[in-house]
Amino acid sequence: MSASGGTKAIVAALGANLAIAVAKFVAFLFSGSSSMLAESVHSVADSGNQGLLLLGGKKAQREATPQHPFGYGRERYIYAFLVSIVLFSVGGMFAVYEGYEKIKHPHEIEAWYWPVGVLVFAIIAEGFSFRTAIKESNETRGSLSWKEFVRRAKAPELPVVLLEDLGALIGLVLALAGVGLALGTGNGVWDGIGTLCIGILLIVIAIVLAAETKSLLLGEAAGADQVEKIKAAVVDGDTVTAVIHMRTLHLGPEELLVAAKIAVHHENTATDVANAINAAETRIRAAVPIARVIYLEPDIYSEAAAAAGTNPGKNPGGAPENAPRTTRDGTPDTSTDSGH
């Protein structure tokens, strides 16, 4: 996994969650707090999630094979999606069930100093993990807001860790509030309510993660800025005069497929076109290094064919319908060659 995959943030979160899980289980055994049990399971699930992200990053590094000619970059998306399922089922649903049971059958918290002490420790540890995730995210998110970063990031690991850590911190505060109210009022129902709130929070985060990773699994195009760079790199103003239409697709967080139909002059030789395509591919890779798989198809641009063809709105990057057609020397081209 590349540095952009947030390996440091994942490892920091994994270490914090393992330590917190052990501490929470000990606190649950001594206090009987359902919030502590729910939080213990949450931390175990989070530890498993970080393990899944690391495993996905490792598997994504495998070389392409004849059966998988575009490689295994999407493994990272698959494992990120599995994280959302684990967070929903093991974390969220368990906490909702445990909270419901505690509300129905409340009991007084014993040895209150165990859960309170562990929760304070956990908040500090999760805060460190969250800080690491924020620091790594700031290196890649640029001017994007946090919401935009989570929605647009092509590498799923950092958004997953960010949302997990944020959910963990909020969950810990809810658990602390539940335990505090239960101790202050002598009513164990508050502990159950805190647990129930933790479960609902985890389910909401899991749904957000599932929606975002599902979009990546379906296949997302390059960002608008990358598309513009690719379009500018393709056209050389000599042999390649325009991009008729173009498609881009992320094969993985750091691998982009580019397929485009490009306009060339009808009098160009095959050698001219082949050389122009090779040069265009070099320029594209220089402009957008993650564009590793490139297919350029030459065609003769025709206004009539463009006007009668598919909806221009479905051809992102396509030349305008009224684009002038000229020969290499710049004079109007009145030939009847057709293209798309």
Short mmCIF file of C-alpha atoms in Angstrom, two decimals:
data_model
loop_
_atom_site.label_atom_id
_atom_site.label_comp_id
_atom_site.label_asym_id
_atom_site.label_seq_id
_atom_site.Cartn_x
_atom_site.Cartn_y
_atom_site.Cartn_z
CA MET A 1 0.00 0.00 0.00
CA SER A 2 1.30 3.39 -0.89
CA ALA A 3 1.78 6.16 1.59
CA SER A 4 -1.39 7.74 0.29
CA GLY A 5 -3.25 4.70 1.55
CA GLY A 6 -2.71 5.94 5.12
CA THR A 7 -0.72 2.94 6.42
CA LYS A 8 0.59 4.95 9.38
CA ALA A 9 -2.94 5.96 10.37
CA ILE A 10 -4.15 2.35 10.09
CA VAL A 11 -1.32 0.99 12.24
CA ALA A 12 -1.84 3.74 14.84
CA ALA A 13 -5.57 2.96 14.98
CA LEU A 14 -4.89 -0.78 15.22
CA GLY A 15 -2.50 -0.37 18.16
CA ALA A 16 -4.86 1.99 19.98
CA ASN A 17 -7.90 -0.24 19.49
CA LEU A 18 -6.16 -3.41 20.67
CA ALA A 19 -5.00 -1.72 23.86
CA ILE A 20 -8.41 -0.13 24.42
CA ALA A 21 -10.28 -3.41 23.78
CA VAL A 22 -8.30 -5.21 26.50
CA ALA A 23 -8.83 -2.36 28.96
CA LYS A 24 -12.58 -2.22 28.25
CA PHE A 25 -13.04 -5.96 28.71
CA VAL A 26 -11.30 -5.77 32.08
CA ALA A 27 -13.52 -2.83 33.07
CA PHE A 28 -16.64 -4.75 32.01
CA LEU A 29 -15.65 -7.78 34.08
CA PHE A 30 -15.17 -5.66 37.21
CA SER A 31 -18.12 -3.27 36.75
CA GLY A 32 -20.76 -5.14 34.75
CA SER A 33 -21.37 -2.02 32.64
CA SER A 34 -23.16 -2.79 29.35
CA SER A 35 -21.65 0.35 27.82
CA MET A 36 -18.23 -1.14 28.56
CA LEU A 37 -19.20 -4.44 26.90
CA ALA A 38 -20.56 -2.65 23.83
CA GLU A 39 -17.44 -0.49 23.63
CA SER A 40 -15.24 -3.59 24.05
CA VAL A 41 -16.90 -5.28 21.08
CA HIS A 42 -16.67 -2.01 19.16
CA SER A 43 -12.91 -1.86 19.75
CA VAL A 44 -12.45 -5.51 18.77
CA ALA A 45 -14.45 -4.88 15.58
CA ASP A 46 -12.36 -1.79 14.83
CA SER A 47 -9.15 -3.80 15.32
CA GLY A 48 -10.44 -6.38 12.87
CA ASN A 49 -11.35 -3.60 10.46
CA GLN A 50 -7.82 -2.20 10.49
CA GLY A 51 -6.55 -5.72 9.87
CA LEU A 52 -8.86 -5.99 6.86
CA LEU A 53 -7.60 -2.67 5.47
CA LEU A 54 -3.98 -3.80 5.79
CA LEU A 55 -4.83 -7.15 4.17
CA GLY A 56 -6.61 -5.40 1.30
CA GLY A 57 -3.61 -3.15 0.74
CA LYS A 58 -1.32 -6.18 0.65
CA LYS A 59 -3.48 -8.12 -1.80
CA ALA A 60 -3.85 -5.08 -4.06
CA GLN A 61 -0.10 -5.12 -4.72
CA ARG A 62 -0.25 -8.40 -6.63
CA GLU A 63 0.86 -8.31 -10.25
CA ALA A 64 -1.69 -8.52 -13.06
CA THR A 65 -2.45 -11.98 -14.42
CA PRO A 66 -4.05 -13.22 -17.68
CA GLN A 67 -7.25 -13.79 -15.71
CA HIS A 68 -7.06 -10.32 -14.10
CA PRO A 69 -5.24 -8.23 -16.74
CA PHE A 70 -5.94 -4.93 -14.98
CA GLY A 71 -4.46 -6.09 -11.70
CA TYR A 72 -5.92 -6.23 -8.20
CA GLY A 73 -6.15 -2.57 -7.24
CA ARG A 74 -9.84 -2.86 -6.39
CA GLU A 75 -9.05 -5.27 -3.57
CA ARG A 76 -8.70 -2.17 -1.40
CA TYR A 77 -12.28 -1.17 -2.22
CA ILE A 78 -13.59 -4.67 -1.46
CA TYR A 79 -11.96 -4.82 1.96
CA ALA A 80 -13.10 -1.30 2.80
CA PHE A 81 -16.65 -2.40 1.98
CA LEU A 82 -16.21 -5.42 4.26
CA VAL A 83 -15.20 -2.99 7.02
CA SER A 84 -18.54 -1.21 6.72
CA ILE A 85 -20.38 -4.55 7.00
CA VAL A 86 -18.39 -5.58 10.10
CA LEU A 87 -18.94 -2.16 11.68
CA PHE A 88 -22.69 -2.43 11.01
CA SER A 89 -23.20 -6.01 12.17
CA VAL A 90 -20.61 -6.69 14.88
CA GLY A 91 -20.35 -3.14 16.20
CA GLY A 92 -23.67 -1.41 15.63
CA MET A 93 -26.24 -4.20 15.87
CA PHE A 94 -24.59 -5.77 18.90
CA ALA A 95 -24.56 -2.44 20.73
CA VAL A 96 -28.24 -1.81 19.89
CA TYR A 97 -29.17 -5.26 21.20
CA GLU A 98 -27.09 -4.85 24.35
CA GLY A 99 -28.55 -1.39 25.00
CA TYR A 100 -32.10 -2.67 24.56
CA GLU A 101 -31.47 -5.53 26.99
CA LYS A 102 -29.93 -3.19 29.56
CA ILE A 103 -32.88 -0.79 29.33
CA LYS A 104 -35.29 -3.71 29.87
CA HIS A 105 -33.23 -5.23 32.69
CA PRO A 106 -31.13 -2.47 34.27
CA HIS A 107 -28.72 -3.16 37.10
CA GLU A 108 -26.46 -0.97 39.16
CA ILE A 109 -22.86 -0.41 38.02
CA GLU A 110 -20.27 -1.86 40.36
CA ALA A 111 -16.70 -0.63 40.84
CA TRP A 112 -17.47 2.58 38.96
CA TYR A 113 -13.81 3.66 38.87
CA TRP A 114 -12.99 0.88 36.38
CA PRO A 115 -15.24 2.04 33.53
CA VAL A 116 -14.55 5.72 34.18
CA GLY A 117 -10.79 5.21 34.24
CA VAL A 118 -10.81 3.05 31.13
CA LEU A 119 -13.02 5.50 29.23
CA VAL A 120 -10.68 8.38 30.02
CA PHE A 121 -7.71 6.26 28.87
CA ALA A 122 -9.58 5.25 25.72
CA ILE A 123 -10.46 8.85 24.85
CA ILE A 124 -6.78 9.78 25.08
CA ALA A 125 -5.69 6.79 22.95
CA GLU A 126 -8.40 7.33 20.32
CA GLY A 127 -7.54 11.02 20.26
CA PHE A 128 -3.95 10.13 19.36
CA SER A 129 -5.15 7.79 16.60
CA PHE A 130 -7.58 10.41 15.28
CA ARG A 131 -4.83 13.04 15.28
CA THR A 132 -2.61 10.73 13.20
CA ALA A 133 -5.43 10.14 10.70
CA ILE A 134 -6.09 13.88 10.42
CA LYS A 135 -2.40 14.61 9.87
CA GLU A 136 -2.12 12.03 7.07
CA SER A 137 -5.38 13.16 5.48
CA ASN A 138 -4.24 16.79 5.42
CA GLU A 139 -1.31 15.73 3.23
CA THR A 140 -3.68 14.61 0.47
CA ARG A 141 -7.00 16.44 0.83
CA GLY A 142 -5.68 19.86 -0.28
CA SER A 143 -8.39 22.52 -0.25
CA LEU A 144 -11.27 20.03 0.05
CA SER A 145 -13.54 20.20 3.06
CA TRP A 146 -13.66 17.12 5.26
CA LYS A 147 -17.03 16.13 3.81
CA GLU A 148 -15.71 16.50 0.26
CA PHE A 149 -12.57 14.56 1.16
CA VAL A 150 -14.57 11.59 2.47
CA ARG A 151 -16.82 11.63 -0.59
CA ARG A 152 -14.14 12.15 -3.25
CA ALA A 153 -11.16 10.21 -1.91
CA LYS A 154 -10.20 7.34 -4.24
CA ALA A 155 -8.06 5.65 -1.57
CA PRO A 156 -10.63 4.32 0.93
CA GLU A 157 -8.37 3.70 3.93
CA LEU A 158 -8.06 7.24 5.30
CA PRO A 159 -11.81 8.06 5.13
CA VAL A 160 -12.54 4.72 6.82
CA VAL A 161 -10.06 5.34 9.64
CA LEU A 162 -11.22 8.94 10.03
CA LEU A 163 -14.88 7.97 10.39
CA GLU A 164 -14.04 5.02 12.66
CA ASP A 165 -11.95 7.18 14.97
CA LEU A 166 -14.54 9.95 14.99
CA GLY A 167 -17.26 7.44 15.78
CA ALA A 168 -15.11 5.88 18.49
CA LEU A 169 -14.49 9.24 20.17
CA ILE A 170 -18.17 10.17 20.09
CA GLY A 171 -19.07 6.67 21.30
CA LEU A 172 -16.66 6.97 24.22
CA VAL A 173 -18.20 10.29 25.23
CA LEU A 174 -21.67 8.69 25.05
CA ALA A 175 -20.47 5.75 27.12
CA LEU A 176 -18.95 8.09 29.70
CA ALA A 177 -22.19 10.07 29.82
CA GLY A 178 -24.24 6.89 30.24
CA VAL A 179 -22.03 5.56 33.01
CA GLY A 180 -21.95 8.98 34.71
CA LEU A 181 -25.74 9.37 34.64
CA ALA A 182 -26.21 5.80 35.85
CA LEU A 183 -23.88 6.47 38.77
CA GLY A 184 -25.36 9.87 39.53
CA THR A 185 -28.99 8.75 39.49
CA GLY A 186 -28.51 5.19 40.66
CA ASN A 187 -30.55 4.10 37.63
CA GLY A 188 -28.82 1.58 35.33
CA VAL A 189 -31.21 2.48 32.48
CA TRP A 190 -28.92 5.38 31.58
CA ASP A 191 -26.10 2.93 30.93
CA GLY A 192 -28.38 1.10 28.50
CA ILE A 193 -29.41 4.34 26.80
CA GLY A 194 -25.74 5.24 26.30
CA THR A 195 -25.13 1.81 24.78
CA LEU A 196 -28.13 2.19 22.47
CA CYS A 197 -26.87 5.57 21.26
CA ILE A 198 -23.45 4.05 20.54
CA GLY A 199 -25.10 1.35 18.41
CA ILE A 200 -27.13 3.86 16.40
CA LEU A 201 -24.02 5.98 15.83
CA LEU A 202 -22.04 2.98 14.54
CA ILE A 203 -24.86 1.96 12.21
CA VAL A 204 -25.03 5.47 10.71
CA ILE A 205 -21.25 5.53 10.14
CA ALA A 206 -21.37 2.04 8.62
CA ILE A 207 -24.09 3.12 6.18
CA VAL A 208 -22.05 6.17 5.11
CA LEU A 209 -18.95 4.01 4.58
CA ALA A 210 -20.93 1.40 2.65
CA ALA A 211 -22.40 4.04 0.33
CA GLU A 212 -19.01 5.59 -0.43
CA THR A 213 -17.15 2.31 -0.96
CA LYS A 214 -20.01 0.96 -3.09
CA SER A 215 -19.49 3.90 -5.45
CA LEU A 216 -15.78 3.06 -5.67
CA LEU A 217 -16.56 -0.60 -6.32
CA LEU A 218 -18.93 0.30 -9.15
CA GLY A 219 -16.13 2.34 -10.73
CA GLU A 220 -15.52 6.07 -10.43
CA ALA A 221 -14.05 8.39 -13.03
CA ALA A 222 -11.02 10.58 -12.52
CA GLY A 223 -11.50 13.90 -10.75
CA ALA A 224 -12.44 16.95 -12.82
CA ASP A 225 -8.96 18.45 -12.51
CA GLN A 226 -7.36 15.22 -13.72
CA VAL A 227 -9.76 15.02 -16.68
CA GLU A 228 -8.79 18.53 -17.75
CA LYS A 229 -5.09 17.71 -17.50
CA ILE A 230 -5.55 14.59 -19.61
CA LYS A 231 -7.53 16.44 -22.28
CA ALA A 232 -4.89 19.14 -22.47
CA ALA A 233 -2.12 16.53 -22.70
CA VAL A 234 -3.77 14.59 -25.53
CA VAL A 235 -4.08 17.44 -28.03
CA ASP A 236 -0.83 18.52 -29.68
CA GLY A 237 -2.40 21.03 -32.11
CA ASP A 238 -0.71 19.31 -35.03
CA THR A 239 -1.69 15.67 -35.60
CA VAL A 240 -4.18 15.37 -32.72
CA THR A 241 -6.60 18.27 -33.02
CA ALA A 242 -9.28 17.42 -30.45
CA VAL A 243 -10.69 14.86 -28.04
CA ILE A 244 -13.93 13.60 -29.57
CA HIS A 245 -14.97 11.77 -26.41
CA MET A 246 -13.23 10.23 -23.42
CA ARG A 247 -13.86 7.85 -20.53
CA THR A 248 -11.79 7.40 -17.39
CA LEU A 249 -12.08 4.71 -14.71
CA HIS A 250 -10.21 4.04 -11.49
CA LEU A 251 -8.87 0.48 -11.53
CA GLY A 252 -7.61 1.16 -8.02
CA PRO A 253 -6.73 4.18 -5.88
CA GLU A 254 -3.44 4.72 -7.74
CA GLU A 255 -4.28 3.32 -11.17
CA LEU A 256 -6.39 5.05 -13.79
CA LEU A 257 -7.68 3.76 -17.11
CA VAL A 258 -8.06 6.31 -19.92
CA ALA A 259 -9.93 5.53 -23.12
CA ALA A 260 -10.45 8.27 -25.71
CA LYS A 261 -11.36 8.78 -29.34
CA ILE A 262 -9.14 11.51 -30.78
CA ALA A 263 -9.52 13.62 -33.90
CA VAL A 264 -6.77 13.49 -36.53
CA HIS A 265 -6.48 14.88 -40.08
CA HIS A 266 -7.63 12.63 -42.91
CA GLU A 267 -4.34 13.05 -44.77
CA ASN A 268 -2.19 11.80 -41.84
CA THR A 269 -0.28 8.60 -42.48
CA ALA A 270 -0.46 5.60 -40.19
CA THR A 271 3.06 6.40 -39.02
CA ASP A 272 2.06 9.98 -38.20
CA VAL A 273 -0.92 8.79 -36.16
CA ALA A 274 1.04 6.05 -34.35
CA ASN A 275 3.78 8.51 -33.39
CA ALA A 276 1.21 11.07 -32.26
CA ILE A 277 -0.56 8.48 -30.07
CA ASN A 278 2.72 7.40 -28.46
CA ALA A 279 3.62 11.02 -27.77
CA ALA A 280 0.14 11.69 -26.34
CA GLU A 281 0.44 8.72 -23.99
CA THR A 282 3.76 10.04 -22.74
CA ARG A 283 2.26 13.48 -22.11
CA ILE A 284 -0.73 12.00 -20.30
CA ARG A 285 1.45 9.98 -17.95
CA ALA A 286 3.57 13.04 -17.25
CA ALA A 287 0.48 15.13 -16.47
CA VAL A 288 -1.37 12.44 -14.48
CA PRO A 289 1.10 9.76 -13.29
CA ILE A 290 -1.62 7.35 -12.13
CA ALA A 291 -2.91 7.10 -15.73
CA ARG A 292 -1.24 3.75 -16.37
CA VAL A 293 -3.63 2.09 -18.82
CA ILE A 294 -4.30 4.26 -21.88
CA TYR A 295 -6.23 3.47 -25.06
CA LEU A 296 -6.41 6.13 -27.77
CA GLU A 297 -8.45 5.53 -30.92
CA PRO A 298 -7.88 7.88 -33.86
CA ASP A 299 -10.82 9.06 -35.98
CA ILE A 300 -11.68 11.77 -38.50
CA TYR A 301 -13.81 14.40 -36.80
CA SER A 302 -17.03 15.30 -38.62
CA GLU A 303 -19.50 17.99 -37.56
CA ALA A 304 -22.38 16.17 -39.22
CA ALA A 305 -21.56 12.86 -37.55
CA ALA A 306 -21.15 14.55 -34.16
CA ALA A 307 -24.50 16.34 -34.52
CA ALA A 308 -26.29 13.16 -35.57
CA GLY A 309 -24.50 10.89 -33.10
CA THR A 310 -24.97 10.23 -29.42
CA ASN A 311 -25.93 12.94 -26.99
CA PRO A 312 -22.84 15.15 -26.47
CA GLY A 313 -23.71 15.21 -22.79
CA LYS A 314 -22.87 11.52 -22.67
CA ASN A 315 -19.45 12.15 -24.15
CA PRO A 316 -17.49 13.99 -21.46
CA GLY A 317 -14.44 15.60 -23.00
CA GLY A 318 -15.91 15.53 -26.49
CA ALA A 319 -15.27 18.25 -29.02
CA PRO A 320 -18.11 20.79 -29.43
CA GLU A 321 -20.57 20.09 -32.23
CA ASN A 322 -19.58 23.25 -34.08
CA ALA A 323 -15.84 22.61 -33.82
CA PRO A 324 -14.22 23.76 -37.09
CA ARG A 325 -12.64 21.07 -39.21
CA THR A 326 -9.43 21.95 -40.94
CA THR A 327 -6.58 20.35 -42.81
CA ARG A 328 -3.06 20.33 -41.40
CA ASP A 329 -2.22 23.64 -43.06
CA GLY A 330 -5.23 25.30 -41.41
CA THR A 331 -7.54 25.59 -44.45
CA PRO A 332 -11.17 24.47 -44.18
CA ASP A 333 -11.62 20.76 -44.83
CA THR A 334 -14.63 20.09 -47.08
CA SER A 335 -14.13 16.34 -47.48
CA THR A 336 -16.99 13.97 -46.69
CA ASP A 337 -15.10 11.57 -44.44
CA SER A 338 -17.24 10.69 -41.43
CA GLY A 339 -16.43 9.87 -37.84
CA HIS A 340 -17.78 10.02 -34.30
#
